PDB file of C-alpha atoms and ligand atoms in Angstrom:
ATOM      1  CA  MET A   1       7.501   9.581   5.301  1.00 89.00           C
ATOM      2  CA  ASN A   2       4.321  10.880   3.573  1.00 94.00           C
ATOM      3  CA  SER A   3       2.468   8.617   1.179  1.00 97.00           C
ATOM      4  CA  ILE A   4       3.809   8.334  -2.355  1.00 97.00           C
ATOM      5  CA  ILE A   5       0.530   6.877  -3.623  1.00 98.00           C
ATOM      6  CA  PRO A   6      -1.145   9.046  -6.210  1.00 97.00           C
ATOM      7  CA  GLY A   7      -4.635   9.962  -5.337  1.00 96.00           C
ATOM      8  CA  ASP A   8      -4.203   9.394  -1.615  1.00 98.00           C
ATOM      9  CA  VAL A   9      -5.815  12.259   0.314  1.00 97.00           C
ATOM     10  CA  LYS A  10      -5.684  12.559   4.112  1.00 95.00           C
ATOM     11  CA  ASP A  11      -9.392  13.186   4.575  1.00 97.00           C
ATOM     12  CA  ARG A  12     -10.746  10.801   1.924  1.00 98.00           C
ATOM     13  CA  CYS A  13     -10.920   7.038   2.006  1.00 98.00           C
ATOM     14  CA  TYR A  14      -8.657   5.596  -0.721  1.00 98.00           C
ATOM     15  CA  ILE A  15     -11.060   2.653  -1.291  1.00 98.00           C
ATOM     16  CA  CYS A  16     -14.612   3.954  -0.988  1.00 98.00           C
ATOM     17  CA  GLY A  17     -14.076   7.708  -1.354  1.00 98.00           C
ATOM     18  CA  ARG A  18     -15.869   8.569   1.848  1.00 98.00           C
ATOM     19  CA  ARG A  19     -14.715  11.949   3.405  1.00 98.00           C
ATOM     20  CA  GLY A  20     -13.954  12.610   7.059  1.00 98.00           C
ATOM     21  CA  LYS A  21     -11.431  11.529   9.658  1.00 96.00           C
ATOM     22  CA  MET A  22      -9.308   8.686   8.169  1.00 98.00           C
ATOM     23  CA  GLU A  23      -7.001   5.984   9.475  1.00 98.00           C
ATOM     24  CA  VAL A  24      -3.618   5.381   7.991  1.00 98.00           C
ATOM     25  CA  HIS A  25      -3.061   1.943   6.450  1.00 98.00           C
ATOM     26  CA  HIS A  26       0.308   0.581   5.653  1.00 98.00           C
ATOM     27  CA  MET A  27      -0.034  -1.312   2.417  1.00 98.00           C
ATOM     28  CA  LEU A  28       2.443  -3.980   3.443  1.00 98.00           C
ATOM     29  CA  HIS A  29       1.925  -5.232   6.897  1.00 94.00           C
ATOM     30  CA  GLY A  30       3.394  -7.623   9.435  1.00 95.00           C
ATOM     31  CA  SER A  31       7.153  -7.628   9.241  1.00 96.00           C
ATOM     32  CA  ARG A  32       7.122  -5.312   6.150  1.00 98.00           C
ATOM     33  CA  ARG A  33       5.244  -2.541   7.983  1.00 98.00           C
ATOM     34  CA  ALA A  34       8.324  -0.537   8.909  1.00 98.00           C
ATOM     35  CA  ASN A  35       9.705  -0.622   5.439  1.00 98.00           C
ATOM     36  CA  ALA A  36       6.215   0.419   4.118  1.00 98.00           C
ATOM     37  CA  GLU A  37       6.412   3.456   6.436  1.00 98.00           C
ATOM     38  CA  ARG A  38       9.910   4.293   5.381  1.00 97.00           C
ATOM     39  CA  CYS A  39       9.024   4.114   1.688  1.00 98.00           C
ATOM     40  CA  GLY A  40       5.713   6.001   2.008  1.00 98.00           C
ATOM     41  CA  LEU A  41       3.583   3.052   1.010  1.00 98.00           C
ATOM     42  CA  LYS A  42       0.423   3.899   2.799  1.00 98.00           C
ATOM     43  CA  VAL A  43      -3.036   5.192   2.169  1.00 98.00           C
ATOM     44  CA  HIS A  44      -5.862   6.719   4.160  1.00 98.00           C
ATOM     45  CA  LEU A  45      -8.846   4.528   4.757  1.00 98.00           C
ATOM     46  CA  CYS A  46     -12.214   5.103   6.530  1.00 98.00           C
ATOM     47  CA  ARG A  47     -12.814   3.009   9.738  1.00 98.00           C
ATOM     48  CA  GLN A  48     -15.089   0.572   7.834  1.00 98.00           C
ATOM     49  CA  CYS A  49     -12.812  -0.171   4.955  1.00 98.00           C
ATOM     50  CA  HIS A  50      -9.848  -0.474   7.205  1.00 98.00           C
ATOM     51  CA  ALA A  51     -11.588  -2.903   9.428  1.00 98.00           C
ATOM     52  CA  ASP A  52     -12.810  -4.961   6.373  1.00 98.00           C
ATOM     53  CA  LEU A  53      -9.291  -5.102   5.023  1.00 98.00           C
ATOM     54  CA  HIS A  54      -7.741  -6.317   8.228  1.00 97.00           C
ATOM     55  CA  ASP A  55     -10.606  -8.644   9.223  1.00 97.00           C
ATOM     56  CA  HIS A  56     -11.500 -10.101   5.895  1.00 97.00           C
ATOM     57  CA  GLY A  57      -8.626  -9.175   3.506  1.00 96.00           C
ATOM     58  CA  ALA A  58     -10.879  -6.872   1.477  1.00 96.00           C
ATOM     59  CA  HIS A  59      -8.700  -5.095  -1.166  1.00 97.00           C
ATOM     60  CA  ASP A  60      -5.594  -6.156   0.553  1.00 97.00           C
ATOM     61  CA  ALA A  61      -3.860  -7.824  -2.494  1.00 97.00           C
ATOM     62  CA  GLU A  62      -4.917  -4.920  -4.658  1.00 97.00           C
ATOM     63  CA  LEU A  63      -3.256  -2.408  -2.375  1.00 98.00           C
ATOM     64  CA  GLU A  64      -0.114  -4.540  -2.030  1.00 98.00           C
ATOM     65  CA  GLU A  65       0.173  -4.592  -5.740  1.00 97.00           C
ATOM     66  CA  ILE A  66      -0.437  -0.797  -6.161  1.00 98.00           C
ATOM     67  CA  ALA A  67       2.330  -0.229  -3.526  1.00 98.00           C
ATOM     68  CA  GLN A  68       4.788  -2.239  -5.431  1.00 98.00           C
ATOM     69  CA  VAL A  69       3.810  -0.666  -8.752  1.00 97.00           C
ATOM     70  CA  GLU A  70       4.271   2.821  -7.420  1.00 98.00           C
ATOM     71  CA  PHE A  71       7.526   2.001  -5.698  1.00 98.00           C
ATOM     72  CA  GLU A  72       8.977   0.477  -8.955  1.00 98.00           C
ATOM     73  CA  LYS A  73       8.295   3.658 -10.752  1.00 97.00           C
ATOM     74  CA  ASN A  74      11.208   5.291  -8.781  1.00 96.00           C
ATOM     75  CA  HIS A  75      13.265   2.133  -7.822  1.00 97.00           C
ATOM     76  CA  THR A  76      14.182  -1.130  -9.557  1.00 97.00           C
ATOM     77  CA  HIS A  77      12.384  -4.486  -9.120  1.00 97.00           C
ATOM     78  CA  ALA A  78      15.526  -5.784  -7.529  1.00 98.00           C
ATOM     79  CA  GLN A  79      15.383  -3.023  -4.917  1.00 98.00           C
ATOM     80  CA  TRP A  80      11.710  -4.043  -4.153  1.00 98.00           C
ATOM     81  CA  MET A  81      12.675  -7.729  -3.800  1.00 98.00           C
ATOM     82  CA  TRP A  82      15.680  -6.785  -1.662  1.00 98.00           C
ATOM     83  CA  ILE A  83      13.521  -4.726   0.721  1.00 98.00           C
ATOM     84  CA  PHE A  84      10.138  -6.633   0.689  1.00 98.00           C
ATOM     85  CA  GLY A  85      11.246 -10.085  -0.374  1.00 97.00           C
ATOM     86  CA  LYS A  86       8.049 -10.956  -2.222  1.00 97.00           C
ATOM     87  CA  ASN A  87       6.529 -10.159  -5.598  1.00 97.00           C
ATOM     88  CA  PHE A  88       2.965  -8.798  -5.316  1.00 97.00           C
ATOM     89  CA  ARG A  89       2.505  -7.990  -8.953  1.00 95.00           C
ATOM     90  CA  LYS A  90       0.213 -10.279 -10.733  1.00 87.00           C
ATOM     91  CA  GLU A  91       1.594  -9.873 -14.238  1.00 76.00           C
ATOM     92  CA  GLU A  92       4.882 -11.518 -15.230  1.00 64.00           C
ATOM     93  CA  HIS A  93       7.884  -9.270 -14.568  1.00 55.00           C
ATOM     94  CA  GLU A  94      10.569  -9.326 -17.065  1.00 54.00           C
TER      95      GLU A  94
HETATM   96 ZN1   ZN M   1     -13.830   3.500   2.997  1.00 69.38          ZN
HETATM   97 ZN1   ZN M   2      -4.137  -1.094   8.129  1.00 69.38          ZN
END
């Protein structure tokens, strides 16, 4: 599945905007990674930003929230909870 995240470009880092050869980052990882792939919840990151994210958690929560917001534009919140089992949105969800 291709990325459903607006503004994601395959040769530009989603975080810092650097251009070049990018790595694919699944915005939900661990046990949720396969579902992130299936739902297109991924962005392209440069090697540096990708390493900072996985080593230090840089922008991790932000990207998890963006993934959920974009998913919920086309699905319900209940579907998100069914698939991913955790709310990553910071604001209250009615
Ligand atoms: Zn970057
Ligand atoms: Zn990654």
